[in-house]
């Protein structure tokens, strides 16, 4: 649902508002800071540089860019079409964007939901039409291998590389999506919903898909766990500085992982004890015997 109203100093300027959400049937804990960072990264890749991001509370956050404002709210569930049970939580996402400045609000929220559903794993996705509620499986089937994130639209110093312009097609497809959603209760509407959603994304450019491939991220999902990993790394540095430096490099490149930090600390402590009692050679010999 998109609305427009006059803003600014002139009557010709308008602002688009669109809202969607991720639906969770069971209770779940959320990290509003991690969600906010994920949204900011996605907007940046879409060419909308975030100038301000602020967590208002444990359940609300706001992100501001030059031409848009994005609001996130973790709300208690309420009855939704197609669902027999009332969900426990709904992560509501609202984009308010100045019309005519880059991609539309619908395009942006499409990519934001695509990114968030991959990390949060909701049970359902509610699109801009309140009646359009898709299961996670339906959503993933619709956007699998088709929802590639476009490269940043800001100019680059390197020579431009030819690529397909996907955003206009996404915007046109969303106009069709809005037109089809109101009648989804009629015959054949379930398939029409999925077809309309699938049409909102084009196949990615193979060269861009390769360039955007990211290494496996082992980062812990919450800020307290990541902070704990760094505390363990600093503590380890008091006893075995080279090991702590190696662990810190892994934290920076791959992400903070509690299991890796705990195993590293335990092994370091074991070898320190063996070294103190002069038992490293005997331990190595025992390992060789057991391995043989």
PDB file of C-alpha atoms in Angstrom, residues 112-248:
ATOM      1  CA  UNK A 112      15.060  -5.125   2.274  1.00  0.00           C
ATOM      2  CA  UNK A 113      12.596  -7.956   2.912  1.00  0.00           C
ATOM      3  CA  UNK A 114      14.650 -10.278   0.718  1.00  0.00           C
ATOM      4  CA  UNK A 115      17.732  -9.602   2.849  1.00  0.00           C
ATOM      5  CA  UNK A 116      16.004  -9.769   6.233  1.00  0.00           C
ATOM      6  CA  UNK A 117      14.088 -12.980   5.574  1.00  0.00           C
ATOM      7  CA  UNK A 118      17.334 -14.759   4.788  1.00  0.00           C
ATOM      8  CA  UNK A 119      18.816 -13.907   8.200  1.00  0.00           C
ATOM      9  CA  UNK A 120      15.709 -13.893  10.426  1.00  0.00           C
ATOM     10  CA  UNK A 121      13.880 -16.895   8.865  1.00  0.00           C
ATOM     11  CA  UNK A 122      10.261 -15.753   9.405  1.00  0.00           C
ATOM     12  CA  UNK A 123       7.282 -18.068   9.044  1.00  0.00           C
ATOM     13  CA  UNK A 124       5.439 -15.671   6.719  1.00  0.00           C
ATOM     14  CA  UNK A 125       6.146 -12.514   4.714  1.00  0.00           C
ATOM     15  CA  UNK A 126       3.453  -9.848   4.538  1.00  0.00           C
ATOM     16  CA  UNK A 127       3.703  -7.744   1.410  1.00  0.00           C
ATOM     17  CA  UNK A 128       2.555  -4.179   0.896  1.00  0.00           C
ATOM     18  CA  UNK A 129      -1.025  -5.325   0.409  1.00  0.00           C
ATOM     19  CA  UNK A 130      -2.227  -6.411   3.902  1.00  0.00           C
ATOM     20  CA  UNK A 131      -3.985  -9.402   2.331  1.00  0.00           C
ATOM     21  CA  UNK A 132      -0.853 -10.655   0.621  1.00  0.00           C
ATOM     22  CA  UNK A 133       0.628 -13.067   3.180  1.00  0.00           C
ATOM     23  CA  UNK A 134       3.165 -15.558   1.823  1.00  0.00           C
ATOM     24  CA  UNK A 135       4.721 -18.501   3.627  1.00  0.00           C
ATOM     25  CA  UNK A 136       8.486 -18.466   3.923  1.00  0.00           C
ATOM     26  CA  UNK A 137       8.680 -21.387   1.503  1.00  0.00           C
ATOM     27  CA  UNK A 138       6.562 -19.509  -1.048  1.00  0.00           C
ATOM     28  CA  UNK A 139       8.700 -16.430  -0.642  1.00  0.00           C
ATOM     29  CA  UNK A 140      11.974 -18.312  -1.039  1.00  0.00           C
ATOM     30  CA  UNK A 141      10.667 -20.232  -4.048  1.00  0.00           C
ATOM     31  CA  UNK A 142       9.632 -16.973  -5.677  1.00  0.00           C
ATOM     32  CA  UNK A 143      12.884 -15.103  -5.225  1.00  0.00           C
ATOM     33  CA  UNK A 144      15.399 -17.979  -5.328  1.00  0.00           C
ATOM     34  CA  UNK A 145      18.213 -17.176  -7.756  1.00  0.00           C
ATOM     35  CA  UNK A 146      16.364 -14.101  -8.962  1.00  0.00           C
ATOM     36  CA  UNK A 147      16.628 -11.476  -6.218  1.00  0.00           C
ATOM     37  CA  UNK A 148      20.222 -10.411  -6.752  1.00  0.00           C
ATOM     38  CA  UNK A 149      21.177  -7.143  -5.124  1.00  0.00           C
ATOM     39  CA  UNK A 150      22.160  -4.482  -7.635  1.00  0.00           C
ATOM     40  CA  UNK A 151      25.569  -2.884  -7.366  1.00  0.00           C
ATOM     41  CA  UNK A 152      25.698   0.576  -5.739  1.00  0.00           C
ATOM     42  CA  UNK A 153      24.321   3.202  -8.089  1.00  0.00           C
ATOM     43  CA  UNK A 154      26.887   5.842  -7.059  1.00  0.00           C
ATOM     44  CA  UNK A 155      29.584   6.577  -9.668  1.00  0.00           C
ATOM     45  CA  UNK A 156      32.792   4.567  -9.392  1.00  0.00           C
ATOM     46  CA  UNK A 157      36.287   5.724 -10.379  1.00  0.00           C
ATOM     47  CA  UNK A 158      36.911   2.537 -12.378  1.00  0.00           C
ATOM     48  CA  UNK A 159      35.696   2.149 -15.931  1.00  0.00           C
ATOM     49  CA  UNK A 160      31.983   1.275 -16.008  1.00  0.00           C
ATOM     50  CA  UNK A 161      31.234  -2.391 -16.558  1.00  0.00           C
ATOM     51  CA  UNK A 162      28.208  -3.217 -18.772  1.00  0.00           C
ATOM     52  CA  UNK A 163      25.323  -4.575 -16.731  1.00  0.00           C
ATOM     53  CA  UNK A 164      21.594  -4.901 -16.983  1.00  0.00           C
ATOM     54  CA  UNK A 165      19.416  -2.224 -15.445  1.00  0.00           C
ATOM     55  CA  UNK A 166      17.018  -4.201 -13.257  1.00  0.00           C
ATOM     56  CA  UNK A 167      15.361  -1.517 -11.162  1.00  0.00           C
ATOM     57  CA  UNK A 168      12.871  -0.235 -13.783  1.00  0.00           C
ATOM     58  CA  UNK A 169      11.686  -3.821 -14.344  1.00  0.00           C
ATOM     59  CA  UNK A 170      11.222  -4.331 -10.599  1.00  0.00           C
ATOM     60  CA  UNK A 171       9.145  -1.183 -10.355  1.00  0.00           C
ATOM     61  CA  UNK A 172       6.958  -2.169 -13.318  1.00  0.00           C
ATOM     62  CA  UNK A 173       6.459  -5.632 -11.862  1.00  0.00           C
ATOM     63  CA  UNK A 174       5.327  -4.166  -8.568  1.00  0.00           C
ATOM     64  CA  UNK A 175       2.615  -2.218 -10.322  1.00  0.00           C
ATOM     65  CA  UNK A 176       1.354  -5.589 -11.603  1.00  0.00           C
ATOM     66  CA  UNK A 177       1.766  -7.077  -8.134  1.00  0.00           C
ATOM     67  CA  UNK A 178      -0.496  -4.426  -6.606  1.00  0.00           C
ATOM     68  CA  UNK A 179      -3.060  -4.956  -9.348  1.00  0.00           C
ATOM     69  CA  UNK A 180      -3.204  -8.723  -8.796  1.00  0.00           C
ATOM     70  CA  UNK A 181      -3.142  -8.905  -4.997  1.00  0.00           C
ATOM     71  CA  UNK A 182      -6.661  -7.573  -4.243  1.00  0.00           C
ATOM     72  CA  UNK A 183      -8.264 -10.510  -6.043  1.00  0.00           C
ATOM     73  CA  UNK A 184      -6.112 -13.267  -4.657  1.00  0.00           C
ATOM     74  CA  UNK A 185      -9.104 -14.975  -3.048  1.00  0.00           C
ATOM     75  CA  UNK A 186     -10.517 -15.891  -6.471  1.00  0.00           C
ATOM     76  CA  UNK A 187      -9.773 -19.030  -8.434  1.00  0.00           C
ATOM     77  CA  UNK A 188      -6.141 -19.505  -9.385  1.00  0.00           C
ATOM     78  CA  UNK A 189      -5.114 -16.581  -7.191  1.00  0.00           C
ATOM     79  CA  UNK A 190      -2.556 -18.547  -5.138  1.00  0.00           C
ATOM     80  CA  UNK A 191      -0.496 -19.219  -8.260  1.00  0.00           C
ATOM     81  CA  UNK A 192      -1.016 -15.644  -9.431  1.00  0.00           C
ATOM     82  CA  UNK A 193       0.424 -14.342  -6.150  1.00  0.00           C
ATOM     83  CA  UNK A 194       3.591 -16.369  -6.592  1.00  0.00           C
ATOM     84  CA  UNK A 195       3.899 -15.464 -10.288  1.00  0.00           C
ATOM     85  CA  UNK A 196       3.513 -11.762  -9.478  1.00  0.00           C
ATOM     86  CA  UNK A 197       6.144 -11.958  -6.763  1.00  0.00           C
ATOM     87  CA  UNK A 198       8.549 -13.888  -8.989  1.00  0.00           C
ATOM     88  CA  UNK A 199       8.078 -11.303 -11.725  1.00  0.00           C
ATOM     89  CA  UNK A 200       9.275  -8.580  -9.357  1.00  0.00           C
ATOM     90  CA  UNK A 201      12.861  -9.763  -9.769  1.00  0.00           C
ATOM     91  CA  UNK A 202      14.998 -10.436 -12.817  1.00  0.00           C
ATOM     92  CA  UNK A 203      17.777 -12.936 -13.235  1.00  0.00           C
ATOM     93  CA  UNK A 204      21.076 -11.554 -11.920  1.00  0.00           C
ATOM     94  CA  UNK A 205      23.958 -10.669 -14.183  1.00  0.00           C
ATOM     95  CA  UNK A 206      26.388 -13.649 -13.871  1.00  0.00           C
ATOM     96  CA  UNK A 207      29.426 -11.371 -13.584  1.00  0.00           C
ATOM     97  CA  UNK A 208      27.781  -9.346 -10.808  1.00  0.00           C
ATOM     98  CA  UNK A 209      26.634 -12.436  -8.962  1.00  0.00           C
ATOM     99  CA  UNK A 210      30.224 -13.686  -8.892  1.00  0.00           C
ATOM    100  CA  UNK A 211      31.589 -10.318  -7.804  1.00  0.00           C
ATOM    101  CA  UNK A 212      29.072 -10.075  -4.957  1.00  0.00           C
ATOM    102  CA  UNK A 213      29.773 -13.558  -3.580  1.00  0.00           C
ATOM    103  CA  UNK A 214      30.697 -13.257   0.071  1.00  0.00           C
ATOM    104  CA  UNK A 215      32.731 -15.665   2.205  1.00  0.00           C
ATOM    105  CA  UNK A 216      30.965 -17.717   4.828  1.00  0.00           C
ATOM    106  CA  UNK A 217      30.130 -15.560   7.817  1.00  0.00           C
ATOM    107  CA  UNK A 218      30.571 -17.248  11.184  1.00  0.00           C
ATOM    108  CA  UNK A 219      29.699 -14.095  13.120  1.00  0.00           C
ATOM    109  CA  UNK A 220      27.536 -14.506  16.216  1.00  0.00           C
ATOM    110  CA  UNK A 221      24.007 -13.112  15.731  1.00  0.00           C
ATOM    111  CA  UNK A 222      23.885 -10.857  18.827  1.00  0.00           C
ATOM    112  CA  UNK A 223      26.067  -8.008  20.043  1.00  0.00           C
ATOM    113  CA  UNK A 224      26.638  -9.445  23.583  1.00  0.00           C
ATOM    114  CA  UNK A 225      28.048 -12.677  22.128  1.00  0.00           C
ATOM    115  CA  UNK A 226      30.344 -10.784  19.772  1.00  0.00           C
ATOM    116  CA  UNK A 227      31.551  -8.631  22.658  1.00  0.00           C
ATOM    117  CA  UNK A 228      32.229 -11.763  24.712  1.00  0.00           C
ATOM    118  CA  UNK A 229      34.408 -13.154  21.915  1.00  0.00           C
ATOM    119  CA  UNK A 230      36.515  -9.985  21.921  1.00  0.00           C
ATOM    120  CA  UNK A 231      36.855 -10.121  25.712  1.00  0.00           C
ATOM    121  CA  UNK A 232      38.114 -13.705  25.455  1.00  0.00           C
ATOM    122  CA  UNK A 233      40.546 -12.634  22.724  1.00  0.00           C
ATOM    123  CA  UNK A 234      41.946  -9.812  24.881  1.00  0.00           C
ATOM    124  CA  UNK A 235      42.255 -12.138  27.887  1.00  0.00           C
ATOM    125  CA  UNK A 236      44.038 -14.726  25.760  1.00  0.00           C
ATOM    126  CA  UNK A 237      46.494 -12.031  24.701  1.00  0.00           C
ATOM    127  CA  UNK A 238      47.698 -11.717  28.291  1.00  0.00           C
ATOM    128  CA  UNK A 239      49.023 -15.301  28.183  1.00  0.00           C
ATOM    129  CA  UNK A 240      49.656 -16.071  24.501  1.00  0.00           C
ATOM    130  CA  UNK A 241      49.914 -12.915  22.409  1.00  0.00           C
ATOM    131  CA  UNK A 242      50.621 -14.580  19.009  1.00  0.00           C
ATOM    132  CA  UNK A 243      47.566 -16.825  19.368  1.00  0.00           C
ATOM    133  CA  UNK A 244      45.410 -13.840  20.385  1.00  0.00           C
ATOM    134  CA  UNK A 245      46.609 -11.851  17.354  1.00  0.00           C
ATOM    135  CA  UNK A 246      45.696 -14.721  15.027  1.00  0.00           C
ATOM    136  CA  UNK A 247      42.260 -15.028  16.646  1.00  0.00           C
ATOM    137  CA  UNK A 248      41.706 -11.265  16.330  1.00  0.00           C
TER     138      UNK A 248
END
